[in-house]
PDB file of C-alpha atoms in Angstrom:
ATOM      1  CA  UNK C   1     -12.062 -39.557 -22.590  1.00  0.00           C
ATOM      2  CA  UNK C   2     -12.217 -37.497 -19.368  1.00  0.00           C
ATOM      3  CA  UNK C   3     -11.200 -40.476 -17.250  1.00  0.00           C
ATOM      4  CA  UNK C   4      -8.426 -41.354 -19.715  1.00  0.00           C
ATOM      5  CA  UNK C   5      -6.981 -37.842 -19.601  1.00  0.00           C
ATOM      6  CA  UNK C   6      -7.233 -37.741 -15.805  1.00  0.00           C
ATOM      7  CA  UNK C   7      -5.343 -41.017 -15.533  1.00  0.00           C
ATOM      8  CA  UNK C   8      -2.603 -39.715 -17.837  1.00  0.00           C
ATOM      9  CA  UNK C   9      -2.182 -36.364 -16.120  1.00  0.00           C
ATOM     10  CA  UNK C  10      -2.048 -37.854 -12.613  1.00  0.00           C
ATOM     11  CA  UNK C  11       1.262 -39.461 -13.499  1.00  0.00           C
ATOM     12  CA  UNK C  12       2.874 -36.037 -14.092  1.00  0.00           C
ATOM     13  CA  UNK C  13       2.115 -34.315 -10.783  1.00  0.00           C
ATOM     14  CA  UNK C  14       5.553 -34.848  -9.255  1.00  0.00           C
ATOM     15  CA  UNK C  15       7.262 -33.729 -12.442  1.00  0.00           C
ATOM     16  CA  UNK C  16       5.228 -30.518 -12.514  1.00  0.00           C
ATOM     17  CA  UNK C  17       6.045 -29.860  -8.858  1.00  0.00           C
ATOM     18  CA  UNK C  18       9.772 -30.331  -9.525  1.00  0.00           C
ATOM     19  CA  UNK C  19       9.653 -27.786 -12.360  1.00  0.00           C
ATOM     20  CA  UNK C  20       7.760 -25.355 -10.146  1.00  0.00           C
ATOM     21  CA  UNK C  21      10.218 -25.642  -7.257  1.00  0.00           C
ATOM     22  CA  UNK C  22      13.225 -25.122  -9.551  1.00  0.00           C
ATOM     23  CA  UNK C  23      11.735 -22.117 -11.295  1.00  0.00           C
ATOM     24  CA  UNK C  24      10.540 -20.521  -8.063  1.00  0.00           C
ATOM     25  CA  UNK C  25      14.004 -20.820  -6.541  1.00  0.00           C
ATOM     26  CA  UNK C  26      15.694 -19.229  -9.576  1.00  0.00           C
ATOM     27  CA  UNK C  27      13.695 -16.110 -10.548  1.00  0.00           C
ATOM     28  CA  UNK C  28      14.875 -13.743 -13.282  1.00  0.00           C
ATOM     29  CA  UNK C  29      13.524 -10.337 -14.262  1.00  0.00           C
ATOM     30  CA  UNK C  30      11.990  -9.312 -17.590  1.00  0.00           C
ATOM     31  CA  UNK C  31      14.274  -9.633 -20.630  1.00  0.00           C
ATOM     32  CA  UNK C  32      16.912 -11.252 -18.347  1.00  0.00           C
ATOM     33  CA  UNK C  33      15.506 -14.807 -18.167  1.00  0.00           C
ATOM     34  CA  UNK C  34      18.666 -16.472 -19.512  1.00  0.00           C
ATOM     35  CA  UNK C  35      18.847 -19.406 -17.086  1.00  0.00           C
ATOM     36  CA  UNK C  36      15.070 -19.851 -17.225  1.00  0.00           C
ATOM     37  CA  UNK C  37      15.182 -19.947 -21.017  1.00  0.00           C
ATOM     38  CA  UNK C  38      18.016 -22.475 -20.949  1.00  0.00           C
ATOM     39  CA  UNK C  39      16.076 -24.662 -18.487  1.00  0.00           C
ATOM     40  CA  UNK C  40      13.009 -24.575 -20.744  1.00  0.00           C
ATOM     41  CA  UNK C  41      15.030 -25.446 -23.850  1.00  0.00           C
ATOM     42  CA  UNK C  42      16.803 -28.304 -22.080  1.00  0.00           C
ATOM     43  CA  UNK C  43      13.517 -29.720 -20.783  1.00  0.00           C
ATOM     44  CA  UNK C  44      11.780 -29.492 -24.162  1.00  0.00           C
ATOM     45  CA  UNK C  45      14.729 -30.991 -26.047  1.00  0.00           C
ATOM     46  CA  UNK C  46      14.980 -33.872 -23.597  1.00  0.00           C
ATOM     47  CA  UNK C  47      11.253 -34.542 -24.085  1.00  0.00           C
ATOM     48  CA  UNK C  48      11.638 -34.628 -27.869  1.00  0.00           C
ATOM     49  CA  UNK C  49       9.898 -31.305 -28.522  1.00  0.00           C
ATOM     50  CA  UNK C  50      11.277 -29.363 -31.500  1.00  0.00           C
ATOM     51  CA  UNK C  51      12.537 -25.841 -30.782  1.00  0.00           C
ATOM     52  CA  UNK C  52      11.401 -23.210 -33.273  1.00  0.00           C
ATOM     53  CA  UNK C  53      14.079 -21.252 -35.132  1.00  0.00           C
ATOM     54  CA  UNK C  54      14.159 -17.464 -35.391  1.00  0.00           C
ATOM     55  CA  UNK C  55      12.934 -16.701 -31.868  1.00  0.00           C
ATOM     56  CA  UNK C  56      14.938 -13.797 -30.486  1.00  0.00           C
ATOM     57  CA  UNK C  57      15.718 -12.863 -26.902  1.00  0.00           C
ATOM     58  CA  UNK C  58      14.793 -15.143 -24.024  1.00  0.00           C
ATOM     59  CA  UNK C  59      11.423 -16.368 -25.280  1.00  0.00           C
ATOM     60  CA  UNK C  60      11.165 -20.014 -26.338  1.00  0.00           C
ATOM     61  CA  UNK C  61       8.783 -21.761 -28.727  1.00  0.00           C
ATOM     62  CA  UNK C  62       8.369 -25.531 -28.857  1.00  0.00           C
ATOM     63  CA  UNK C  63       6.537 -27.493 -31.567  1.00  0.00           C
ATOM     64  CA  UNK C  64       4.925 -30.936 -31.649  1.00  0.00           C
ATOM     65  CA  UNK C  65       3.413 -32.472 -34.789  1.00  0.00           C
ATOM     66  CA  UNK C  66       0.575 -34.973 -34.519  1.00  0.00           C
ATOM     67  CA  UNK C  67       0.133 -38.015 -36.705  1.00  0.00           C
ATOM     68  CA  UNK C  68      -3.253 -36.828 -37.969  1.00  0.00           C
ATOM     69  CA  UNK C  69      -4.167 -33.560 -39.723  1.00  0.00           C
ATOM     70  CA  UNK C  70      -5.800 -30.767 -37.765  1.00  0.00           C
ATOM     71  CA  UNK C  71      -5.474 -27.157 -36.609  1.00  0.00           C
ATOM     72  CA  UNK C  72      -2.428 -25.510 -35.067  1.00  0.00           C
ATOM     73  CA  UNK C  73      -3.125 -24.753 -31.409  1.00  0.00           C
ATOM     74  CA  UNK C  74      -0.780 -22.684 -29.241  1.00  0.00           C
ATOM     75  CA  UNK C  75      -0.501 -22.679 -25.457  1.00  0.00           C
ATOM     76  CA  UNK C  76       1.211 -19.744 -23.772  1.00  0.00           C
ATOM     77  CA  UNK C  77       2.979 -19.131 -20.458  1.00  0.00           C
ATOM     78  CA  UNK C  78       4.994 -16.171 -19.155  1.00  0.00           C
ATOM     79  CA  UNK C  79       8.402 -16.802 -17.585  1.00  0.00           C
ATOM     80  CA  UNK C  80       9.651 -13.628 -15.837  1.00  0.00           C
ATOM     81  CA  UNK C  81       9.695 -12.748 -12.124  1.00  0.00           C
ATOM     82  CA  UNK C  82       9.366  -9.484 -10.179  1.00  0.00           C
ATOM     83  CA  UNK C  83      11.806  -7.252  -8.241  1.00  0.00           C
ATOM     84  CA  UNK C  84      10.357  -8.393  -4.904  1.00  0.00           C
ATOM     85  CA  UNK C  85      12.189  -9.732  -1.847  1.00  0.00           C
ATOM     86  CA  UNK C  86      10.699 -13.074  -0.808  1.00  0.00           C
ATOM     87  CA  UNK C  87       9.740 -13.262   2.852  1.00  0.00           C
ATOM     88  CA  UNK C  88       8.697 -16.905   3.018  1.00  0.00           C
ATOM     89  CA  UNK C  89      10.161 -19.883   4.827  1.00  0.00           C
ATOM     90  CA  UNK C  90      10.135 -22.460   2.045  1.00  0.00           C
ATOM     91  CA  UNK C  91      12.612 -25.119   0.991  1.00  0.00           C
ATOM     92  CA  UNK C  92      12.364 -23.773  -2.540  1.00  0.00           C
ATOM     93  CA  UNK C  93      12.264 -20.025  -1.732  1.00  0.00           C
ATOM     94  CA  UNK C  94      14.038 -17.591  -4.026  1.00  0.00           C
ATOM     95  CA  UNK C  95      17.812 -17.908  -3.991  1.00  0.00           C
ATOM     96  CA  UNK C  96      18.226 -14.523  -5.674  1.00  0.00           C
ATOM     97  CA  UNK C  97      18.133 -11.458  -3.379  1.00  0.00           C
ATOM     98  CA  UNK C  98      15.503  -8.904  -4.410  1.00  0.00           C
ATOM     99  CA  UNK C  99      13.863 -11.156  -6.987  1.00  0.00           C
ATOM    100  CA  UNK C 100      10.847 -13.432  -6.627  1.00  0.00           C
ATOM    101  CA  UNK C 101       8.177 -15.235  -8.617  1.00  0.00           C
ATOM    102  CA  UNK C 102       5.405 -13.296  -6.885  1.00  0.00           C
ATOM    103  CA  UNK C 103       2.886 -13.388  -9.743  1.00  0.00           C
ATOM    104  CA  UNK C 104       2.654 -17.097 -10.525  1.00  0.00           C
ATOM    105  CA  UNK C 105       4.734 -17.223 -13.688  1.00  0.00           C
ATOM    106  CA  UNK C 106       6.737 -20.102 -12.209  1.00  0.00           C
ATOM    107  CA  UNK C 107       3.473 -22.015 -11.929  1.00  0.00           C
ATOM    108  CA  UNK C 108       2.476 -21.118 -15.487  1.00  0.00           C
ATOM    109  CA  UNK C 109       5.836 -22.199 -16.913  1.00  0.00           C
ATOM    110  CA  UNK C 110       5.912 -25.416 -14.883  1.00  0.00           C
ATOM    111  CA  UNK C 111       2.410 -26.273 -16.085  1.00  0.00           C
ATOM    112  CA  UNK C 112       3.229 -25.686 -19.756  1.00  0.00           C
ATOM    113  CA  UNK C 113       6.529 -27.579 -19.517  1.00  0.00           C
ATOM    114  CA  UNK C 114       4.743 -30.552 -17.996  1.00  0.00           C
ATOM    115  CA  UNK C 115       2.013 -30.350 -20.637  1.00  0.00           C
ATOM    116  CA  UNK C 116       4.660 -30.400 -23.365  1.00  0.00           C
ATOM    117  CA  UNK C 117       6.284 -33.468 -21.811  1.00  0.00           C
ATOM    118  CA  UNK C 118       2.900 -35.171 -21.519  1.00  0.00           C
ATOM    119  CA  UNK C 119       1.945 -34.583 -25.145  1.00  0.00           C
ATOM    120  CA  UNK C 120       5.418 -35.589 -26.343  1.00  0.00           C
ATOM    121  CA  UNK C 121       4.876 -38.958 -24.658  1.00  0.00           C
ATOM    122  CA  UNK C 122       1.254 -39.249 -25.881  1.00  0.00           C
ATOM    123  CA  UNK C 123       1.377 -37.909 -29.433  1.00  0.00           C
ATOM    124  CA  UNK C 124      -1.708 -39.942 -30.277  1.00  0.00           C
ATOM    125  CA  UNK C 125      -3.652 -37.202 -28.465  1.00  0.00           C
ATOM    126  CA  UNK C 126      -2.506 -34.619 -31.040  1.00  0.00           C
ATOM    127  CA  UNK C 127      -4.452 -33.937 -34.210  1.00  0.00           C
ATOM    128  CA  UNK C 128      -2.600 -31.227 -36.097  1.00  0.00           C
ATOM    129  CA  UNK C 129       0.187 -29.196 -34.508  1.00  0.00           C
ATOM    130  CA  UNK C 130       0.755 -27.881 -30.987  1.00  0.00           C
ATOM    131  CA  UNK C 131       2.946 -24.880 -30.191  1.00  0.00           C
ATOM    132  CA  UNK C 132       4.230 -24.055 -26.714  1.00  0.00           C
ATOM    133  CA  UNK C 133       4.892 -20.336 -26.290  1.00  0.00           C
ATOM    134  CA  UNK C 134       7.140 -19.413 -23.373  1.00  0.00           C
ATOM    135  CA  UNK C 135       6.959 -15.635 -23.408  1.00  0.00           C
ATOM    136  CA  UNK C 136       9.594 -13.489 -21.754  1.00  0.00           C
ATOM    137  CA  UNK C 137       8.966 -10.112 -20.108  1.00  0.00           C
ATOM    138  CA  UNK C 138       5.263 -10.105 -19.348  1.00  0.00           C
ATOM    139  CA  UNK C 139       5.890  -7.700 -16.475  1.00  0.00           C
ATOM    140  CA  UNK C 140       7.770  -4.986 -18.365  1.00  0.00           C
ATOM    141  CA  UNK C 141       6.575  -3.026 -21.373  1.00  0.00           C
ATOM    142  CA  UNK C 142       6.812  -3.348 -24.327  1.00  0.00           C
ATOM    143  CA  UNK C 143       6.788  -6.971 -23.205  1.00  0.00           C
ATOM    144  CA  UNK C 144       7.826 -10.180 -24.884  1.00  0.00           C
ATOM    145  CA  UNK C 145       4.557 -10.913 -26.699  1.00  0.00           C
ATOM    146  CA  UNK C 146       5.315  -8.293 -29.350  1.00  0.00           C
ATOM    147  CA  UNK C 147       8.654  -9.922 -30.122  1.00  0.00           C
ATOM    148  CA  UNK C 148       7.061 -13.363 -30.477  1.00  0.00           C
ATOM    149  CA  UNK C 149       4.543 -11.948 -32.946  1.00  0.00           C
ATOM    150  CA  UNK C 150       7.283 -10.185 -34.912  1.00  0.00           C
ATOM    151  CA  UNK C 151       9.247 -13.450 -35.030  1.00  0.00           C
ATOM    152  CA  UNK C 152       6.241 -15.168 -36.626  1.00  0.00           C
ATOM    153  CA  UNK C 153       5.483 -17.452 -33.688  1.00  0.00           C
ATOM    154  CA  UNK C 154       1.712 -17.286 -34.231  1.00  0.00           C
ATOM    155  CA  UNK C 155       1.529 -16.754 -37.998  1.00  0.00           C
ATOM    156  CA  UNK C 156       0.176 -20.268 -38.550  1.00  0.00           C
ATOM    157  CA  UNK C 157      -1.772 -20.547 -35.293  1.00  0.00           C
ATOM    158  CA  UNK C 158      -5.554 -21.064 -35.345  1.00  0.00           C
ATOM    159  CA  UNK C 159      -6.142 -20.508 -31.623  1.00  0.00           C
ATOM    160  CA  UNK C 160      -4.154 -19.584 -28.526  1.00  0.00           C
ATOM    161  CA  UNK C 161      -4.865 -20.758 -24.983  1.00  0.00           C
ATOM    162  CA  UNK C 162      -3.415 -19.389 -21.771  1.00  0.00           C
ATOM    163  CA  UNK C 163      -4.233 -19.358 -18.092  1.00  0.00           C
ATOM    164  CA  UNK C 164      -3.397 -17.412 -14.946  1.00  0.00           C
ATOM    165  CA  UNK C 165      -3.292 -19.008 -11.525  1.00  0.00           C
ATOM    166  CA  UNK C 166      -5.120 -17.249  -8.705  1.00  0.00           C
ATOM    167  CA  UNK C 167      -5.202 -17.600  -4.934  1.00  0.00           C
ATOM    168  CA  UNK C 168      -8.768 -16.260  -5.026  1.00  0.00           C
ATOM    169  CA  UNK C 169     -10.163 -19.404  -6.682  1.00  0.00           C
ATOM    170  CA  UNK C 170     -10.553 -22.628  -4.636  1.00  0.00           C
ATOM    171  CA  UNK C 171      -8.094 -25.402  -5.466  1.00  0.00           C
ATOM    172  CA  UNK C 172      -9.392 -27.627  -8.247  1.00  0.00           C
ATOM    173  CA  UNK C 173     -11.710 -25.015  -9.765  1.00  0.00           C
ATOM    174  CA  UNK C 174     -11.320 -22.965 -12.939  1.00  0.00           C
ATOM    175  CA  UNK C 175     -12.811 -19.593 -13.777  1.00  0.00           C
ATOM    176  CA  UNK C 176     -13.825 -18.683 -17.309  1.00  0.00           C
ATOM    177  CA  UNK C 177     -16.150 -16.067 -18.757  1.00  0.00           C
ATOM    178  CA  UNK C 178     -17.304 -14.641 -22.049  1.00  0.00           C
ATOM    179  CA  UNK C 179     -15.199 -11.702 -23.202  1.00  0.00           C
ATOM    180  CA  UNK C 180     -11.954 -10.466 -21.690  1.00  0.00           C
ATOM    181  CA  UNK C 181     -10.814 -11.826 -18.357  1.00  0.00           C
ATOM    182  CA  UNK C 182      -7.590  -9.877 -17.846  1.00  0.00           C
ATOM    183  CA  UNK C 183      -7.284  -6.150 -18.427  1.00  0.00           C
ATOM    184  CA  UNK C 184      -4.713  -4.525 -20.687  1.00  0.00           C
ATOM    185  CA  UNK C 185      -2.244  -2.222 -18.987  1.00  0.00           C
ATOM    186  CA  UNK C 186      -0.652   1.118 -19.739  1.00  0.00           C
ATOM    187  CA  UNK C 187       1.962   2.849 -17.617  1.00  0.00           C
ATOM    188  CA  UNK C 188       2.639   6.547 -17.101  1.00  0.00           C
ATOM    189  CA  UNK C 189       5.147   8.734 -15.328  1.00  0.00           C
ATOM    190  CA  UNK C 190       4.954  12.459 -14.579  1.00  0.00           C
ATOM    191  CA  UNK C 191       7.850  14.677 -13.520  1.00  0.00           C
ATOM    192  CA  UNK C 192       6.968  17.852 -11.630  1.00  0.00           C
ATOM    193  CA  UNK C 193       9.729  20.439 -11.950  1.00  0.00           C
ATOM    194  CA  UNK C 194      10.128  23.162  -9.339  1.00  0.00           C
ATOM    195  CA  UNK C 195      12.939  25.161  -7.798  1.00  0.00           C
ATOM    196  CA  UNK C 196      14.844  23.711  -4.898  1.00  0.00           C
ATOM    197  CA  UNK C 197      15.698  25.586  -1.742  1.00  0.00           C
ATOM    198  CA  UNK C 198      16.059  25.468   2.013  1.00  0.00           C
ATOM    199  CA  UNK C 199      13.185  24.458   4.253  1.00  0.00           C
ATOM    200  CA  UNK C 200      13.563  27.656   6.256  1.00  0.00           C
ATOM    201  CA  UNK C 201      12.910  29.814   3.183  1.00  0.00           C
ATOM    202  CA  UNK C 202      10.068  28.229   1.198  1.00  0.00           C
ATOM    203  CA  UNK C 203       9.219  31.608  -0.334  1.00  0.00           C
ATOM    204  CA  UNK C 204      12.510  31.542  -2.217  1.00  0.00           C
ATOM    205  CA  UNK C 205      11.792  28.130  -3.711  1.00  0.00           C
ATOM    206  CA  UNK C 206       9.091  26.602  -5.886  1.00  0.00           C
ATOM    207  CA  UNK C 207       8.161  23.460  -4.002  1.00  0.00           C
ATOM    208  CA  UNK C 208       7.102  20.631  -6.369  1.00  0.00           C
ATOM    209  CA  UNK C 209       5.950  18.335  -3.535  1.00  0.00           C
ATOM    210  CA  UNK C 210       2.527  19.957  -2.871  1.00  0.00           C
ATOM    211  CA  UNK C 211       1.924  20.197  -6.622  1.00  0.00           C
ATOM    212  CA  UNK C 212       2.728  16.512  -7.071  1.00  0.00           C
ATOM    213  CA  UNK C 213       0.448  15.577  -4.164  1.00  0.00           C
ATOM    214  CA  UNK C 214      -2.388  17.634  -5.634  1.00  0.00           C
ATOM    215  CA  UNK C 215      -1.807  16.012  -9.011  1.00  0.00           C
ATOM    216  CA  UNK C 216      -1.891  12.526  -7.478  1.00  0.00           C
ATOM    217  CA  UNK C 217      -5.241  13.301  -5.857  1.00  0.00           C
ATOM    218  CA  UNK C 218      -6.653  14.826  -9.043  1.00  0.00           C
ATOM    219  CA  UNK C 219      -5.759  11.764 -11.118  1.00  0.00           C
ATOM    220  CA  UNK C 220      -8.517   9.873  -9.329  1.00  0.00           C
ATOM    221  CA  UNK C 221     -11.044  12.207 -10.952  1.00  0.00           C
ATOM    222  CA  UNK C 222     -10.022  11.344 -14.527  1.00  0.00           C
ATOM    223  CA  UNK C 223     -12.022   8.121 -14.737  1.00  0.00           C
ATOM    224  CA  UNK C 224     -15.090   9.756 -13.217  1.00  0.00           C
ATOM    225  CA  UNK C 225     -15.005  12.464 -15.885  1.00  0.00           C
ATOM    226  CA  UNK C 226     -13.850  10.492 -18.931  1.00  0.00           C
ATOM    227  CA  UNK C 227     -15.037   6.894 -18.602  1.00  0.00           C
ATOM    228  CA  UNK C 228     -18.535   5.494 -18.700  1.00  0.00           C
ATOM    229  CA  UNK C 229     -19.640   4.171 -15.292  1.00  0.00           C
ATOM    230  CA  UNK C 230     -20.425   0.910 -17.123  1.00  0.00           C
ATOM    231  CA  UNK C 231     -16.761   0.450 -18.097  1.00  0.00           C
ATOM    232  CA  UNK C 232     -14.295  -1.412 -15.904  1.00  0.00           C
ATOM    233  CA  UNK C 233     -11.086   0.535 -15.450  1.00  0.00           C
ATOM    234  CA  UNK C 234      -8.556   1.645 -12.851  1.00  0.00           C
ATOM    235  CA  UNK C 235      -6.167   4.603 -12.872  1.00  0.00           C
ATOM    236  CA  UNK C 236      -3.638   4.042 -10.101  1.00  0.00           C
ATOM    237  CA  UNK C 237      -0.915   6.204  -8.610  1.00  0.00           C
ATOM    238  CA  UNK C 238       1.631   3.592  -7.559  1.00  0.00           C
ATOM    239  CA  UNK C 239       4.592   5.726  -6.500  1.00  0.00           C
ATOM    240  CA  UNK C 240       5.676   9.261  -5.715  1.00  0.00           C
ATOM    241  CA  UNK C 241       9.349  10.090  -5.216  1.00  0.00           C
ATOM    242  CA  UNK C 242      11.067  13.353  -4.384  1.00  0.00           C
ATOM    243  CA  UNK C 243      13.434  14.768  -1.824  1.00  0.00           C
ATOM    244  CA  UNK C 244      15.624  13.095   0.781  1.00  0.00           C
ATOM    245  CA  UNK C 245      16.130  15.519   3.658  1.00  0.00           C
ATOM    246  CA  UNK C 246      13.602  17.243   5.972  1.00  0.00           C
ATOM    247  CA  UNK C 247      15.197  20.675   5.601  1.00  0.00           C
ATOM    248  CA  UNK C 248      15.753  20.649   1.830  1.00  0.00           C
ATOM    249  CA  UNK C 249      13.045  21.443  -0.738  1.00  0.00           C
ATOM    250  CA  UNK C 250      13.713  19.299  -3.827  1.00  0.00           C
ATOM    251  CA  UNK C 251      13.793  20.578  -7.378  1.00  0.00           C
ATOM    252  CA  UNK C 252      11.830  17.669  -8.840  1.00  0.00           C
ATOM    253  CA  UNK C 253       9.226  15.079  -7.847  1.00  0.00           C
ATOM    254  CA  UNK C 254       8.290  12.021  -9.913  1.00  0.00           C
ATOM    255  CA  UNK C 255       5.015  10.135  -9.717  1.00  0.00           C
ATOM    256  CA  UNK C 256       3.595   7.346 -11.791  1.00  0.00           C
ATOM    257  CA  UNK C 257       1.471   4.252 -11.951  1.00  0.00           C
ATOM    258  CA  UNK C 258      -0.690   2.212 -14.264  1.00  0.00           C
ATOM    259  CA  UNK C 259      -3.967   2.257 -16.142  1.00  0.00           C
ATOM    260  CA  UNK C 260      -5.949  -0.941 -16.637  1.00  0.00           C
ATOM    261  CA  UNK C 261      -8.992  -1.385 -18.803  1.00  0.00           C
ATOM    262  CA  UNK C 262     -10.977  -3.877 -20.853  1.00  0.00           C
ATOM    263  CA  UNK C 263     -11.605  -1.217 -23.508  1.00  0.00           C
ATOM    264  CA  UNK C 264      -8.645   0.417 -25.251  1.00  0.00           C
TER     265      UNK C 264
END
């Protein structure tokens, strides 16, 4: 069976690469993946994959029925890009200024599209039902997974499989482990309010910048005080914004970041 599957999949390499190049060149941000969604729907329809009804937004769900009874298995990929300017010299580099597939979602989507085409042409491999979940907005909370669940996309699903590509793993190898492999994420933002003024008269102002800097440093202590040293977690300050001019004390400073953990 392994050799049979390898022989079948080898024939789809160029098709997968074509999907990847197209998707990488046309990135769209979370909840805005209109062209990406249309490309997925067109590809699935052309392959003979049924599109599920009742899926809102830019997510897409495809369905294939096998000729023999069996479980319903879902495979999931995320489809959104990031607000990042691509600084690569590639034939298929991003054509959209300020947007890039910098997290591998183009690879995920290309892989799942190719898998759907493969199974559509080899339905004898299917026992039961296969669902292909193309989830929008993985990068932006509340995310597209919630909407798919609310639309009933996994109500009849017995198991869900997904993957994430990684430049840290040698080509041709896969990493799997017992328990969670990817952390959940929470985001936070704090606004520090002060009283603006002129840089020559700091005593007449209430400068929020030093307070925000002290707060950013103190945040690093939260995990040490609140989390078990056996738990894996990060509490990151990702940005701090306030003020524009060297001689003006701002009224407000904003800082924020993300929390990641394997234990809610």
